[in-house]
Amino acid sequence: RLAAETEALEGVLGAREGLLIEIGAQETDILRLVQGIPLHAASFSYELKSGETAEWKQSFLRALDEFYYLGPLSSAVFMVGEGAAIPELRKTLEGHDWLKNYSHLESVDVRAIPGTRLLEGNSLDGNIGGWEDFGLASLIYYAMHLEKLF
């Protein structure tokens, strides 16, 4: 799945650096991209509730501590999954106060990406419709653009 998500981000958005944050109802996965390569992943469990982002943010920051050895973060943050539709979480990530401990940058470029974005708006007859479909859409994108080795 990581290879598919990385390939989809680079192919569709031209993204080679940043954090991919997949926010589900029960778990958040964080992937660090450096020069187009997924170098580190972390996750934490949390019951996501709209309006209650303080605990999520603390868990997020603890998980980010695992990435220190890769150097400063870039400003690119890609939000996917159900949590990408929650405005409070996007505001949390857009606030640069969390970034100061992980980068010299003073602003964050946060982009929330629905699954249909990877397929140029195609919902595949309604099968790709919500924020939670990024993983499935990235696998489809990967399969459609896979170069044969032989």
Coordinates of N, CA, C and O in Angstrom, one line a residue:
R1 N 0.8 -1.2 0.0 CA 0.0 0.0 0.0 C 0.9 1.3 0.0 O 0.5 2.2 -0.7
L2 N 2.0 1.2 0.8 CA 2.8 2.4 0.8 C 3.4 2.8 -0.6 O 3.4 4.0 -0.9
A3 N 3.8 1.8 -1.3 CA 4.3 2.0 -2.6 C 3.3 2.7 -3.5 O 3.5 3.6 -4.3
A4 N 2.1 2.2 -3.4 CA 1.0 2.7 -4.3 C 0.6 4.1 -3.9 O 0.4 5.0 -4.8
E5 N 0.6 4.4 -2.6 CA 0.2 5.8 -2.2 C 1.4 6.8 -2.5 O 1.1 7.9 -3.0
T6 N 2.6 6.3 -2.4 CA 3.7 7.2 -2.8 C 3.7 7.5 -4.3 O 3.9 8.6 -4.7
E7 N 3.5 6.4 -5.1 CA 3.4 6.6 -6.5 C 2.3 7.5 -7.0 O 2.5 8.3 -7.8
A8 N 1.2 7.3 -6.3 CA 0.0 8.2 -6.7 C 0.3 9.6 -6.3 O -0.1 10.5 -7.1
L9 N 0.8 9.9 -5.2 CA 1.2 11.3 -4.8 C 2.1 11.9 -5.8 O 1.9 13.1 -6.2
E10 N 3.1 11.2 -6.2 CA 4.1 11.8 -7.1 C 3.5 11.9 -8.5 O 3.7 12.9 -9.1
G11 N 2.7 10.9 -8.9 CA 2.2 10.9 -10.3 C 1.1 12.0 -10.5 O 1.1 12.7 -11.5
V12 N 0.3 12.2 -9.5 CA -0.9 13.1 -9.6 C -0.5 14.5 -9.1 O -0.8 15.5 -9.8
L13 N 0.2 14.6 -8.0 CA 0.5 15.9 -7.5 C 2.0 16.4 -7.7 O 2.3 17.5 -7.3
G14 N 2.8 15.5 -8.2 CA 4.2 15.8 -8.3 C 4.9 15.9 -7.0 O 6.0 16.5 -6.8
A15 N 4.4 15.3 -5.9 CA 4.9 15.3 -4.6 C 6.0 14.3 -4.4 O 5.8 13.1 -4.6
R16 N 7.2 14.8 -4.0 CA 8.3 13.9 -3.7 C 8.8 14.1 -2.2 O 9.6 13.3 -1.8
E17 N 8.3 15.1 -1.5 CA 8.7 15.4 -0.2 C 7.4 15.7 0.7 O 6.5 16.2 0.2
G18 N 7.5 15.3 1.9 CA 6.4 15.7 2.8 C 5.9 14.5 3.7 O 6.5 13.5 3.7
L19 N 4.8 14.8 4.4 CA 4.2 13.9 5.2 C 2.8 13.5 4.6 O 2.0 14.4 4.3
L20 N 2.6 12.2 4.6 CA 1.3 11.7 4.2 C 0.6 11.2 5.5 O 1.1 10.3 6.2
I21 N -0.5 11.9 5.8 CA -1.2 11.5 7.1 C -2.5 11.0 6.8 O -3.4 11.7 6.2
E22 N -2.7 9.7 7.0 CA -4.0 9.0 6.7 C -4.7 8.9 8.1 O -4.3 8.1 9.0
I23 N -5.8 9.6 8.2 CA -6.5 9.7 9.4 C -7.8 8.9 9.3 O -8.8 9.3 8.6
G24 N -7.8 7.8 10.0 CA -9.0 6.9 10.0 C -9.8 7.1 11.3 O -9.4 7.9 12.2
A25 N -10.9 6.4 11.5 CA -11.7 6.6 12.6 C -11.0 6.0 13.9 O -11.2 6.5 15.0
Q26 N -10.2 5.0 13.7 CA -9.6 4.4 14.9 C -8.0 4.5 14.9 O -7.4 4.3 15.9
E27 N -7.4 4.8 13.8 CA -6.0 4.9 13.7 C -5.5 5.9 12.7 O -6.2 6.2 11.7
T28 N -4.4 6.5 13.0 CA -3.7 7.5 12.1 C -2.4 6.9 11.7 O -1.6 6.5 12.6
D29 N -2.1 6.9 10.4 CA -0.8 6.5 9.9 C -0.1 7.7 9.3 O -0.7 8.5 8.6
I30 N 1.2 7.8 9.6 CA 2.0 8.9 9.1 C 3.1 8.3 8.2 O 3.8 7.4 8.7
L31 N 3.3 8.8 7.0 CA 4.4 8.3 6.2 C 5.2 9.5 5.8 O 4.7 10.6 5.4
R32 N 6.6 9.4 5.9 CA 7.5 10.5 5.5 C 8.1 10.2 4.2 O 8.7 9.1 4.0
L33 N 7.9 11.1 3.2 CA 8.5 10.9 1.9 C 9.7 11.8 1.8 O 9.6 13.0 2.1
V34 N 10.8 11.3 1.3 CA 12.0 12.0 1.1 C 12.5 11.6 -0.3 O 12.8 10.5 -0.6
Q35 N 12.5 12.6 -1.2 CA 12.9 12.4 -2.6 C 12.2 11.3 -3.3 O 12.7 10.5 -4.0
G36 N 10.9 11.3 -3.0 CA 10.0 10.3 -3.6 C 10.0 8.9 -3.0 O 9.3 8.0 -3.5
I37 N 10.8 8.7 -1.9 CA 10.9 7.4 -1.3 C 10.3 7.5 0.1 O 10.6 8.3 0.9
P38 N 9.4 6.5 0.4 CA 8.9 6.4 1.8 C 9.9 5.9 2.7 O 10.4 4.8 2.6
L39 N 10.4 6.8 3.6 CA 11.5 6.4 4.5 C 11.1 6.0 5.9 O 11.9 5.3 6.5
H40 N 10.0 6.4 6.4 CA 9.6 6.0 7.7 C 8.1 6.1 7.8 O 7.5 7.0 7.3
A41 N 7.5 5.2 8.6 CA 6.1 5.2 8.8 C 5.9 5.0 10.3 O 6.6 4.4 11.0
A42 N 4.9 5.7 10.8 CA 4.5 5.5 12.2 C 2.9 5.5 12.3 O 2.3 6.0 11.4
S43 N 2.4 5.0 13.3 CA 0.9 5.1 13.5 C 0.6 5.1 15.0 O 1.4 4.8 15.8
F44 N -0.6 5.6 15.2 CA -1.1 5.6 16.6 C -2.6 5.4 16.5 O -3.3 5.7 15.6
S45 N -3.2 4.8 17.6 CA -4.6 4.5 17.7 C -5.3 5.6 18.4 O -4.7 6.2 19.4
Y46 N -6.4 6.0 18.0 CA -7.2 7.0 18.6 C -8.6 7.0 18.1 O -8.8 6.7 16.9
E47 N -9.6 7.2 18.9 CA -11.0 7.2 18.5 C -11.3 8.7 18.1 O -11.3 9.6 18.9
L48 N -11.4 8.8 16.8 CA -11.6 10.2 16.2 C -13.0 10.7 16.4 O -14.0 10.0 16.1
K49 N -13.1 11.9 17.0 CA -14.4 12.5 17.2 C -14.3 14.0 16.8 O -13.3 14.7 17.2
S50 N -15.2 14.4 16.0 CA -15.2 15.8 15.6 C -15.2 16.8 16.8 O -16.0 16.5 17.7
G51 N -14.4 17.8 16.7 CA -14.4 18.8 17.8 C -13.4 18.4 18.9 O -13.2 19.3 19.8
E52 N -12.9 17.2 18.9 CA -11.9 16.8 20.0 C -10.6 16.5 19.4 O -10.2 15.4 19.2
T53 N -9.8 17.6 19.1 CA -8.6 17.4 18.4 C -7.3 17.5 19.3 O -6.2 17.1 18.8
A54 N -7.5 18.0 20.5 CA -6.3 18.2 21.4 C -5.5 16.9 21.6 O -4.3 16.8 21.5
E55 N -6.3 15.8 22.0 CA -5.6 14.5 22.2 C -5.0 13.9 21.0 O -3.9 13.4 21.0
W56 N -5.7 14.1 19.8 CA -5.2 13.6 18.5 C -3.9 14.3 18.3 O -2.9 13.7 17.9
K57 N -3.8 15.6 18.5 CA -2.6 16.4 18.2 C -1.4 15.9 19.1 O -0.3 15.8 18.6
Q58 N -1.7 15.6 20.3 CA -0.6 15.2 21.2 C -0.1 13.8 20.7 O 1.1 13.6 20.7
S59 N -1.0 12.9 20.3 CA -0.6 11.6 19.8 C 0.2 11.8 18.5 O 1.2 11.1 18.3
F60 N -0.2 12.7 17.7 CA 0.5 13.0 16.4 C 1.9 13.5 16.7 O 2.9 13.0 16.1
L61 N 2.0 14.4 17.6 CA 3.4 15.0 17.9 C 4.3 13.9 18.5 O 5.5 13.8 18.2
R62 N 3.8 13.0 19.4 CA 4.6 11.9 19.9 C 5.1 11.0 18.7 O 6.2 10.6 18.7
A63 N 4.2 10.7 17.8 CA 4.5 9.9 16.6 C 5.6 10.6 15.8 O 6.5 9.9 15.3
L64 N 5.5 11.9 15.6 CA 6.5 12.6 14.8 C 7.9 12.6 15.4 O 8.9 12.7 14.7
D65 N 8.0 12.4 16.7 CA 9.3 12.3 17.3 C 10.1 11.2 16.8 O 11.3 11.2 16.8
E66 N 9.5 10.1 16.2 CA 10.2 9.0 15.6 C 10.9 9.4 14.3 O 11.8 8.7 13.9
F67 N 10.5 10.5 13.7 CA 11.1 10.9 12.4 C 12.3 11.8 12.6 O 12.9 12.2 11.5
Y68 N 12.8 12.1 13.8 CA 13.9 13.1 14.0 C 15.1 12.8 13.2 O 15.8 13.7 12.7
Y69 N 15.5 11.5 13.1 CA 16.7 11.1 12.4 C 16.8 11.4 10.9 O 17.8 11.4 10.3
L70 N 15.6 11.7 10.3 CA 15.6 12.0 8.9 C 15.8 13.5 8.6 O 15.7 13.9 7.5
G71 N 16.0 14.3 9.7 CA 16.2 15.7 9.5 C 14.9 16.5 9.5 O 13.8 16.0 9.7
P72 N 15.0 17.8 9.2 CA 13.8 18.7 9.2 C 12.8 18.3 8.2 O 13.1 17.8 7.2
L73 N 11.5 18.5 8.6 CA 10.4 18.2 7.7 C 10.3 19.3 6.7 O 10.7 20.4 6.8
S74 N 9.7 18.9 5.5 CA 9.3 19.9 4.5 C 8.0 20.5 4.9 O 7.3 20.0 5.8
S75 N 7.5 21.4 4.1 CA 6.3 22.1 4.5 C 5.1 21.4 3.9 O 3.9 21.7 4.3
A76 N 5.2 20.3 3.1 CA 4.1 19.6 2.5 C 3.5 18.6 3.4 O 4.2 17.7 3.9
V77 N 2.2 18.7 3.6 CA 1.4 17.8 4.4 C 0.2 17.4 3.6 O -0.6 18.2 3.2
F78 N 0.0 16.1 3.4 CA -1.1 15.5 2.7 C -2.0 14.8 3.6 O -1.6 13.8 4.2
M79 N -3.2 15.3 3.7 CA -4.2 14.6 4.6 C -5.1 13.7 3.8 O -5.7 14.2 2.8
V80 N -5.3 12.5 4.2 CA -6.2 11.6 3.5 C -7.0 10.8 4.6 O -6.7 10.9 5.7
G81 N -8.0 10.1 4.1 CA -8.8 9.3 5.1 C -9.9 10.1 5.6 O -10.1 11.3 5.2
E82 N -10.7 9.5 6.4 CA -11.9 10.1 7.0 C -11.6 11.4 7.7 O -12.4 12.4 7.6
G83 N -10.5 11.5 8.4 CA -10.2 12.7 9.2 C -9.9 13.9 8.3 O -9.9 15.0 8.8
A84 N -9.6 13.7 7.0 CA -9.3 14.8 6.1 C -10.5 15.7 5.9 O -10.4 16.8 5.6
A85 N -11.7 15.1 6.2 CA -12.9 15.9 6.1 C -13.3 16.7 7.3 O -14.3 17.4 7.3
I86 N -12.5 16.5 8.4 CA -12.8 17.2 9.6 C -12.0 18.6 9.7 O -10.8 18.6 9.8
P87 N -12.8 19.7 9.6 CA -12.1 21.0 9.5 C -11.2 21.3 10.7 O -10.1 21.9 10.6
E88 N -11.5 20.8 11.9 CA -10.7 21.1 13.1 C -9.3 20.4 13.0 O -8.3 21.0 13.4
L89 N -9.2 19.2 12.3 CA -7.9 18.6 12.2 C -7.1 19.3 11.1 O -5.9 19.5 11.3
R90 N -7.7 19.8 10.1 CA -7.0 20.6 9.1 C -6.5 21.8 9.7 O -5.3 22.2 9.5
K91 N -7.3 22.5 10.5 CA -6.8 23.7 11.2 C -5.6 23.4 12.1 O -4.7 24.2 12.2
T92 N -5.7 22.3 12.8 CA -4.6 21.9 13.7 C -3.3 21.7 12.9 O -2.3 22.2 13.4
L93 N -3.4 21.1 11.8 CA -2.2 20.9 11.0 C -1.7 22.2 10.3 O -0.5 22.4 10.0
E94 N -2.6 23.1 9.9 CA -2.3 24.3 9.3 C -1.6 25.3 10.2 O -0.8 26.1 9.8
G95 N -1.9 25.2 11.5 CA -1.2 26.0 12.5 C 0.3 25.6 12.6 O 0.6 24.4 12.7
H96 N 1.1 26.5 12.4 CA 2.6 26.2 12.3 C 3.2 26.0 13.7 O 4.4 25.6 13.8
D97 N 2.4 26.1 14.8 CA 3.0 25.9 16.1 C 3.6 24.5 16.3 O 4.7 24.3 17.0
W98 N 3.1 23.5 15.7 CA 3.6 22.1 15.9 C 4.9 21.9 15.0 O 5.7 21.1 15.4
L99 N 5.0 22.7 13.9 CA 6.1 22.5 13.0 C 7.4 23.0 13.5 O 8.5 22.5 13.2
K100 N 7.4 24.0 14.4 CA 8.6 24.6 14.9 C 9.6 23.6 15.5 O 10.8 23.9 15.6
N101 N 9.1 22.5 16.1 CA 10.0 21.5 16.7 C 10.6 20.6 15.7 O 11.4 19.8 16.1
Y102 N 10.1 20.6 14.5 CA 10.5 19.6 13.5 C 11.1 20.2 12.2 O 11.5 19.5 11.3
S103 N 11.1 21.5 12.1 CA 11.6 22.2 10.9 C 11.9 23.6 11.2 O 11.4 24.2 12.1
H104 N 12.7 24.2 10.3 CA 13.0 25.6 10.3 C 12.0 26.5 9.6 O 12.0 27.7 9.7
L105 N 11.1 25.8 8.9 CA 10.0 26.5 8.1 C 9.0 27.1 9.1 O 8.8 26.7 10.2
E106 N 8.3 28.2 8.6 CA 7.4 28.9 9.4 C 5.9 28.7 8.9 O 5.0 29.2 9.5
S107 N 5.7 27.9 7.8 CA 4.4 27.7 7.4 C 4.3 26.3 6.8 O 5.3 25.6 6.5
V108 N 3.0 25.8 6.8 CA 2.7 24.4 6.3 C 1.8 24.5 5.2 O 0.9 25.3 5.1
D109 N 2.1 23.7 4.2 CA 1.2 23.6 3.0 C 0.4 22.3 3.2 O 0.8 21.2 2.8
V110 N -0.8 22.4 3.7 CA -1.7 21.3 4.0 C -2.7 21.1 2.9 O -3.4 22.0 2.5
R111 N -2.7 19.9 2.3 CA -3.7 19.6 1.3 C -4.4 18.3 1.7 O -3.8 17.3 2.0
A112 N -5.8 18.5 1.7 CA -6.6 17.3 1.9 C -7.0 16.7 0.6 O -7.4 17.4 -0.3
I113 N -6.8 15.4 0.4 CA -6.9 14.8 -0.9 C -8.0 13.6 -0.8 O -7.7 12.6 -0.2
P114 N -9.1 13.8 -1.5 CA -10.0 12.7 -1.6 C -9.6 11.7 -2.6 O -8.7 12.0 -3.5
G115 N -10.1 10.4 -2.5 CA -9.7 9.4 -3.5 C -9.9 9.7 -4.9 O -9.1 9.3 -5.8
T116 N -11.0 10.4 -5.2 CA -11.3 10.7 -6.6 C -10.3 11.6 -7.2 O -10.2 11.6 -8.4
R117 N -9.6 12.4 -6.5 CA -8.5 13.2 -7.0 C -7.4 12.4 -7.7 O -6.9 12.9 -8.7
L118 N -7.2 11.2 -7.2 CA -6.1 10.4 -7.9 C -6.6 9.8 -9.2 O -5.8 9.4 -10.0
L119 N -7.9 9.8 -9.4 CA -8.5 9.2 -10.6 C -9.1 10.3 -11.5 O -10.0 10.0 -12.2
E120 N -8.6 11.5 -11.4 CA -9.1 12.6 -12.2 C -10.6 12.8 -12.1 O -11.3 13.1 -13.0
G121 N -11.1 12.6 -10.9 CA -12.6 12.8 -10.6 C -13.4 11.6 -10.9 O -14.6 11.7 -10.6
N122 N -12.9 10.6 -11.5 CA -13.7 9.4 -11.8 C -14.0 8.6 -10.5 O -13.1 8.3 -9.7
S123 N -15.3 8.4 -10.2 CA -15.7 7.7 -9.0 C -15.8 6.2 -9.2 O -16.2 5.5 -8.3
L124 N -15.5 5.7 -10.4 CA -15.7 4.3 -10.8 C -17.1 3.8 -10.4 O -17.3 2.9 -9.7
D125 N -18.1 4.5 -11.0 CA -19.5 4.2 -10.8 C -19.9 4.3 -9.3 O -20.7 3.5 -8.8
G126 N -19.3 5.3 -8.6 CA -19.7 5.5 -7.2 C -18.9 4.7 -6.2 O -19.1 4.8 -5.0
N127 N -18.0 3.9 -6.7 CA -17.2 3.0 -5.7 C -16.1 3.8 -5.0 O -15.7 3.4 -3.9
I128 N -15.6 4.8 -5.6 CA -14.6 5.7 -5.0 C -15.4 7.0 -4.7 O -15.6 7.8 -5.7
G129 N -15.7 7.3 -3.5 CA -16.5 8.5 -3.3 C -16.1 9.4 -2.1 O -16.3 10.6 -2.2
G130 N -15.6 8.8 -1.1 CA -15.3 9.5 0.1 C -13.8 9.7 0.4 O -13.0 9.2 -0.4
W131 N -13.6 10.4 1.4 CA -12.2 10.7 1.8 C -11.5 9.4 2.2 O -10.3 9.3 2.1
E132 N -12.3 8.4 2.7 CA -11.7 7.2 3.2 C -11.2 6.3 2.0 O -10.6 5.3 2.2
D133 N -11.5 6.7 0.8 CA -11.1 5.8 -0.4 C -9.8 6.1 -1.0 O -9.4 5.6 -2.1
F134 N -8.9 6.9 -0.3 CA -7.6 7.3 -0.9 C -6.8 6.0 -1.1 O -6.1 5.9 -2.1
G135 N -6.8 5.1 -0.1 CA -6.0 3.9 -0.2 C -6.4 3.1 -1.4 O -5.5 2.6 -2.2
L136 N -7.6 2.8 -1.6 CA -8.1 2.1 -2.7 C -7.8 2.8 -4.0 O -7.4 2.1 -5.0
A137 N -8.1 4.1 -4.1 CA -7.8 4.8 -5.3 C -6.3 4.8 -5.6 O -5.9 4.7 -6.8
S138 N -5.4 4.8 -4.6 CA -4.0 4.8 -4.9 C -3.6 3.4 -5.5 O -2.7 3.4 -6.3
L139 N -4.2 2.4 -5.0 CA -3.9 1.0 -5.5 C -4.4 0.9 -7.0 O -3.7 0.4 -7.8
I140 N -5.5 1.5 -7.3 CA -6.0 1.5 -8.7 C -5.1 2.3 -9.6 O -4.7 1.9 -10.7
Y141 N -4.7 3.5 -9.1 CA -3.8 4.4 -9.8 C -2.5 3.6 -10.1 O -2.0 3.6 -11.2
Y142 N -2.0 3.0 -9.1 CA -0.7 2.2 -9.2 C -0.8 1.1 -10.3 O 0.1 1.0 -11.1
A143 N -1.9 0.4 -10.2 CA -2.1 -0.7 -11.2 C -2.2 -0.1 -12.6 O -1.8 -0.7 -13.6
M144 N -2.9 1.0 -12.8 CA -3.1 1.6 -14.1 C -1.8 2.1 -14.7 O -1.6 2.2 -15.9
H145 N -0.9 2.5 -13.8 CA 0.4 3.2 -14.3 C 1.6 2.3 -14.1 O 2.7 2.8 -14.3
L146 N 1.4 1.1 -13.7 CA 2.6 0.2 -13.4 C 3.3 -0.1 -14.7 O 2.6 -0.5 -15.7
E147 N 4.6 0.0 -14.7 CA 5.4 -0.4 -15.9 C 5.8 -1.8 -15.7 O 6.3 -2.2 -14.7
K148 N 5.6 -2.6 -16.8 CA 5.9 -4.0 -16.8 C 7.4 -4.1 -16.8 O 8.1 -3.4 -17.5
L149 N 7.9 -5.0 -16.0 CA 9.4 -5.3 -15.9 C 9.9 -6.2 -17.0 O 11.0 -6.1 -17.3
F150 N 9.0 -7.0 -17.5 CA 9.4 -8.0 -18.5 C 8.6 -7.9 -19.8 O 7.5 -7.5 -19.8

